[in-house]
């Protein structure tokens, strides 16, 4: 059973998920606004996103939402999403896209455990750990 990350935003879910589909090459991007909930749910006509998801070719998925209207927001505190790639070049390309307009946490470089690894907080506040292949055993 795979784990499926579910990211929470404060009114930028649609922009973030559209960006992630472009970065990762996802498909089947879905948005459900709070306004589509039944009236008794009490969300009114909010265009915030109640649920969003997209698929990856390998079967993995990313899900997200905006916090409900009027609720306090604590997006992505103390959580990182880790993604591994078969080559350093693939990993570096994804890291660079996520890091654009973001904040470097750890520059992408070779480490004792990976031929290429970096950590960044993207322009939407999501923390990413991007990794290439492991360092070959001695």
PDB file of C-alpha atoms in Angstrom:
ATOM      1  CA  UNK A   1       0.000   0.000   0.000  1.00  0.00           C
ATOM      2  CA  UNK A   2       1.661   3.277  -1.085  1.00  0.00           C
ATOM      3  CA  UNK A   3       1.632   6.476   0.945  1.00  0.00           C
ATOM      4  CA  UNK A   4      -0.033   9.377  -0.865  1.00  0.00           C
ATOM      5  CA  UNK A   5       1.088  12.876   0.176  1.00  0.00           C
ATOM      6  CA  UNK A   6      -1.774  15.315   0.804  1.00  0.00           C
ATOM      7  CA  UNK A   7      -0.589  18.930   0.862  1.00  0.00           C
ATOM      8  CA  UNK A   8      -2.540  21.799   2.436  1.00  0.00           C
ATOM      9  CA  UNK A   9      -2.381  25.363   1.147  1.00  0.00           C
ATOM     10  CA  UNK A  10      -3.816  28.740   2.085  1.00  0.00           C
ATOM     11  CA  UNK A  11      -5.677  29.701  -1.114  1.00  0.00           C
ATOM     12  CA  UNK A  12      -3.039  28.762  -3.720  1.00  0.00           C
ATOM     13  CA  UNK A  13      -3.819  25.065  -4.236  1.00  0.00           C
ATOM     14  CA  UNK A  14      -4.931  25.475  -7.869  1.00  0.00           C
ATOM     15  CA  UNK A  15      -1.745  27.347  -8.819  1.00  0.00           C
ATOM     16  CA  UNK A  16       0.502  24.916  -6.923  1.00  0.00           C
ATOM     17  CA  UNK A  17      -1.045  21.754  -8.335  1.00  0.00           C
ATOM     18  CA  UNK A  18      -0.970  23.154 -11.881  1.00  0.00           C
ATOM     19  CA  UNK A  19       2.751  23.895 -11.352  1.00  0.00           C
ATOM     20  CA  UNK A  20       3.422  20.386  -9.953  1.00  0.00           C
ATOM     21  CA  UNK A  21       1.697  18.710 -12.916  1.00  0.00           C
ATOM     22  CA  UNK A  22       4.025  20.650 -15.223  1.00  0.00           C
ATOM     23  CA  UNK A  23       7.146  19.885 -13.145  1.00  0.00           C
ATOM     24  CA  UNK A  24       6.482  16.172 -12.686  1.00  0.00           C
ATOM     25  CA  UNK A  25       4.631  15.443 -15.932  1.00  0.00           C
ATOM     26  CA  UNK A  26       1.434  14.340 -14.222  1.00  0.00           C
ATOM     27  CA  UNK A  27      -1.962  13.697 -15.779  1.00  0.00           C
ATOM     28  CA  UNK A  28      -5.628  13.756 -14.844  1.00  0.00           C
ATOM     29  CA  UNK A  29      -5.462  16.921 -12.730  1.00  0.00           C
ATOM     30  CA  UNK A  30      -8.736  17.333 -10.831  1.00  0.00           C
ATOM     31  CA  UNK A  31     -10.079  20.291  -8.836  1.00  0.00           C
ATOM     32  CA  UNK A  32     -13.143  20.317  -6.586  1.00  0.00           C
ATOM     33  CA  UNK A  33     -13.947  23.736  -5.067  1.00  0.00           C
ATOM     34  CA  UNK A  34     -15.627  24.142  -1.698  1.00  0.00           C
ATOM     35  CA  UNK A  35     -18.575  25.669  -3.588  1.00  0.00           C
ATOM     36  CA  UNK A  36     -19.374  22.192  -4.965  1.00  0.00           C
ATOM     37  CA  UNK A  37     -20.118  20.886  -1.459  1.00  0.00           C
ATOM     38  CA  UNK A  38     -23.774  20.664  -0.408  1.00  0.00           C
ATOM     39  CA  UNK A  39     -25.175  23.870   1.157  1.00  0.00           C
ATOM     40  CA  UNK A  40     -25.436  22.255   4.595  1.00  0.00           C
ATOM     41  CA  UNK A  41     -21.625  21.924   4.628  1.00  0.00           C
ATOM     42  CA  UNK A  42     -21.513  25.685   5.125  1.00  0.00           C
ATOM     43  CA  UNK A  43     -18.724  26.564   2.685  1.00  0.00           C
ATOM     44  CA  UNK A  44     -20.839  28.892   0.559  1.00  0.00           C
ATOM     45  CA  UNK A  45     -19.591  30.012  -2.835  1.00  0.00           C
ATOM     46  CA  UNK A  46     -15.881  29.781  -1.989  1.00  0.00           C
ATOM     47  CA  UNK A  47     -13.612  29.126  -4.965  1.00  0.00           C
ATOM     48  CA  UNK A  48     -10.936  27.675  -2.672  1.00  0.00           C
ATOM     49  CA  UNK A  49     -10.042  24.094  -3.541  1.00  0.00           C
ATOM     50  CA  UNK A  50     -11.574  21.433  -1.289  1.00  0.00           C
ATOM     51  CA  UNK A  51      -9.749  18.602  -3.084  1.00  0.00           C
ATOM     52  CA  UNK A  52      -7.264  18.251  -5.926  1.00  0.00           C
ATOM     53  CA  UNK A  53      -5.216  15.363  -7.269  1.00  0.00           C
ATOM     54  CA  UNK A  54      -3.171  14.167 -10.213  1.00  0.00           C
ATOM     55  CA  UNK A  55      -1.658  10.882 -11.360  1.00  0.00           C
ATOM     56  CA  UNK A  56       1.885   9.954 -12.335  1.00  0.00           C
ATOM     57  CA  UNK A  57       2.866   7.357 -14.934  1.00  0.00           C
ATOM     58  CA  UNK A  58       4.322   5.108 -12.201  1.00  0.00           C
ATOM     59  CA  UNK A  59       0.922   4.989 -10.443  1.00  0.00           C
ATOM     60  CA  UNK A  60       1.798   7.446  -7.697  1.00  0.00           C
ATOM     61  CA  UNK A  61      -0.467  10.355  -6.893  1.00  0.00           C
ATOM     62  CA  UNK A  62      -0.292  13.757  -5.249  1.00  0.00           C
ATOM     63  CA  UNK A  63      -3.310  15.247  -3.494  1.00  0.00           C
ATOM     64  CA  UNK A  64      -3.914  18.699  -2.037  1.00  0.00           C
ATOM     65  CA  UNK A  65      -6.457  21.226  -0.810  1.00  0.00           C
ATOM     66  CA  UNK A  66      -6.818  24.765   0.441  1.00  0.00           C
ATOM     67  CA  UNK A  67      -7.817  25.185   4.044  1.00  0.00           C
ATOM     68  CA  UNK A  68     -11.564  25.796   4.425  1.00  0.00           C
ATOM     69  CA  UNK A  69     -12.677  29.420   4.206  1.00  0.00           C
ATOM     70  CA  UNK A  70     -12.217  31.237   7.508  1.00  0.00           C
ATOM     71  CA  UNK A  71     -10.085  28.518   9.097  1.00  0.00           C
ATOM     72  CA  UNK A  72      -6.537  29.153  10.343  1.00  0.00           C
ATOM     73  CA  UNK A  73      -3.825  27.969   7.983  1.00  0.00           C
ATOM     74  CA  UNK A  74      -0.642  26.055   8.831  1.00  0.00           C
ATOM     75  CA  UNK A  75       0.467  24.719   5.433  1.00  0.00           C
ATOM     76  CA  UNK A  76       3.280  22.156   5.205  1.00  0.00           C
ATOM     77  CA  UNK A  77       4.840  22.685   8.599  1.00  0.00           C
ATOM     78  CA  UNK A  78       7.685  20.232   9.328  1.00  0.00           C
ATOM     79  CA  UNK A  79       6.944  17.910   6.384  1.00  0.00           C
ATOM     80  CA  UNK A  80       8.991  17.230   3.245  1.00  0.00           C
ATOM     81  CA  UNK A  81       8.063  15.241   0.161  1.00  0.00           C
ATOM     82  CA  UNK A  82      10.905  13.005  -1.001  1.00  0.00           C
ATOM     83  CA  UNK A  83      11.207  11.957  -4.653  1.00  0.00           C
ATOM     84  CA  UNK A  84      13.931   9.693  -6.083  1.00  0.00           C
ATOM     85  CA  UNK A  85      15.147   9.499  -9.677  1.00  0.00           C
ATOM     86  CA  UNK A  86      17.232   6.983 -11.625  1.00  0.00           C
ATOM     87  CA  UNK A  87      19.774   9.563 -12.810  1.00  0.00           C
ATOM     88  CA  UNK A  88      21.436  12.633 -11.369  1.00  0.00           C
ATOM     89  CA  UNK A  89      20.392  14.633 -14.448  1.00  0.00           C
ATOM     90  CA  UNK A  90      16.690  13.809 -13.926  1.00  0.00           C
ATOM     91  CA  UNK A  91      16.900  14.661 -10.243  1.00  0.00           C
ATOM     92  CA  UNK A  92      18.783  17.908 -10.879  1.00  0.00           C
ATOM     93  CA  UNK A  93      16.252  19.046 -13.507  1.00  0.00           C
ATOM     94  CA  UNK A  94      13.332  18.522 -11.107  1.00  0.00           C
ATOM     95  CA  UNK A  95      15.196  20.196  -8.241  1.00  0.00           C
ATOM     96  CA  UNK A  96      15.943  23.245 -10.413  1.00  0.00           C
ATOM     97  CA  UNK A  97      12.279  23.595 -11.454  1.00  0.00           C
ATOM     98  CA  UNK A  98      11.049  23.340  -7.859  1.00  0.00           C
ATOM     99  CA  UNK A  99      13.734  25.714  -6.585  1.00  0.00           C
ATOM    100  CA  UNK A 100      12.899  28.471  -9.089  1.00  0.00           C
ATOM    101  CA  UNK A 101      11.462  31.338  -7.019  1.00  0.00           C
ATOM    102  CA  UNK A 102      11.855  29.141  -3.935  1.00  0.00           C
ATOM    103  CA  UNK A 103      14.369  28.882  -1.107  1.00  0.00           C
ATOM    104  CA  UNK A 104      17.337  26.525  -1.056  1.00  0.00           C
ATOM    105  CA  UNK A 105      17.409  24.421   2.084  1.00  0.00           C
ATOM    106  CA  UNK A 106      20.327  22.258   0.893  1.00  0.00           C
ATOM    107  CA  UNK A 107      21.954  22.823  -2.514  1.00  0.00           C
ATOM    108  CA  UNK A 108      21.727  19.944  -4.981  1.00  0.00           C
ATOM    109  CA  UNK A 109      25.049  18.109  -4.891  1.00  0.00           C
ATOM    110  CA  UNK A 110      26.682  14.730  -4.384  1.00  0.00           C
ATOM    111  CA  UNK A 111      26.534  13.446  -0.808  1.00  0.00           C
ATOM    112  CA  UNK A 112      27.828  10.415   1.051  1.00  0.00           C
ATOM    113  CA  UNK A 113      24.498   8.630   0.395  1.00  0.00           C
ATOM    114  CA  UNK A 114      23.433   9.902  -3.043  1.00  0.00           C
ATOM    115  CA  UNK A 115      25.122  10.889  -6.296  1.00  0.00           C
ATOM    116  CA  UNK A 116      22.851  13.964  -6.232  1.00  0.00           C
ATOM    117  CA  UNK A 117      20.608  15.267  -3.456  1.00  0.00           C
ATOM    118  CA  UNK A 118      19.032  18.609  -2.621  1.00  0.00           C
ATOM    119  CA  UNK A 119      16.318  20.136  -0.463  1.00  0.00           C
ATOM    120  CA  UNK A 120      14.236  23.173  -1.354  1.00  0.00           C
ATOM    121  CA  UNK A 121      11.084  24.990  -0.281  1.00  0.00           C
ATOM    122  CA  UNK A 122       9.218  25.898  -3.462  1.00  0.00           C
ATOM    123  CA  UNK A 123       7.375  29.143  -4.180  1.00  0.00           C
ATOM    124  CA  UNK A 124       4.202  27.658  -2.614  1.00  0.00           C
ATOM    125  CA  UNK A 125       5.925  26.698   0.655  1.00  0.00           C
ATOM    126  CA  UNK A 126       6.203  22.949   0.005  1.00  0.00           C
ATOM    127  CA  UNK A 127       9.438  21.311   1.177  1.00  0.00           C
ATOM    128  CA  UNK A 128      11.003  18.861  -1.279  1.00  0.00           C
ATOM    129  CA  UNK A 129      13.846  16.358  -0.949  1.00  0.00           C
ATOM    130  CA  UNK A 130      15.024  15.398  -4.451  1.00  0.00           C
ATOM    131  CA  UNK A 131      17.418  12.490  -4.825  1.00  0.00           C
ATOM    132  CA  UNK A 132      19.337  10.815  -7.638  1.00  0.00           C
ATOM    133  CA  UNK A 133      20.856   7.334  -7.473  1.00  0.00           C
ATOM    134  CA  UNK A 134      22.520   6.023  -4.326  1.00  0.00           C
ATOM    135  CA  UNK A 135      26.303   6.151  -4.013  1.00  0.00           C
ATOM    136  CA  UNK A 136      27.639   2.765  -5.183  1.00  0.00           C
ATOM    137  CA  UNK A 137      28.777   0.485  -2.359  1.00  0.00           C
ATOM    138  CA  UNK A 138      32.557   0.310  -1.958  1.00  0.00           C
TER     139      UNK A 138
END
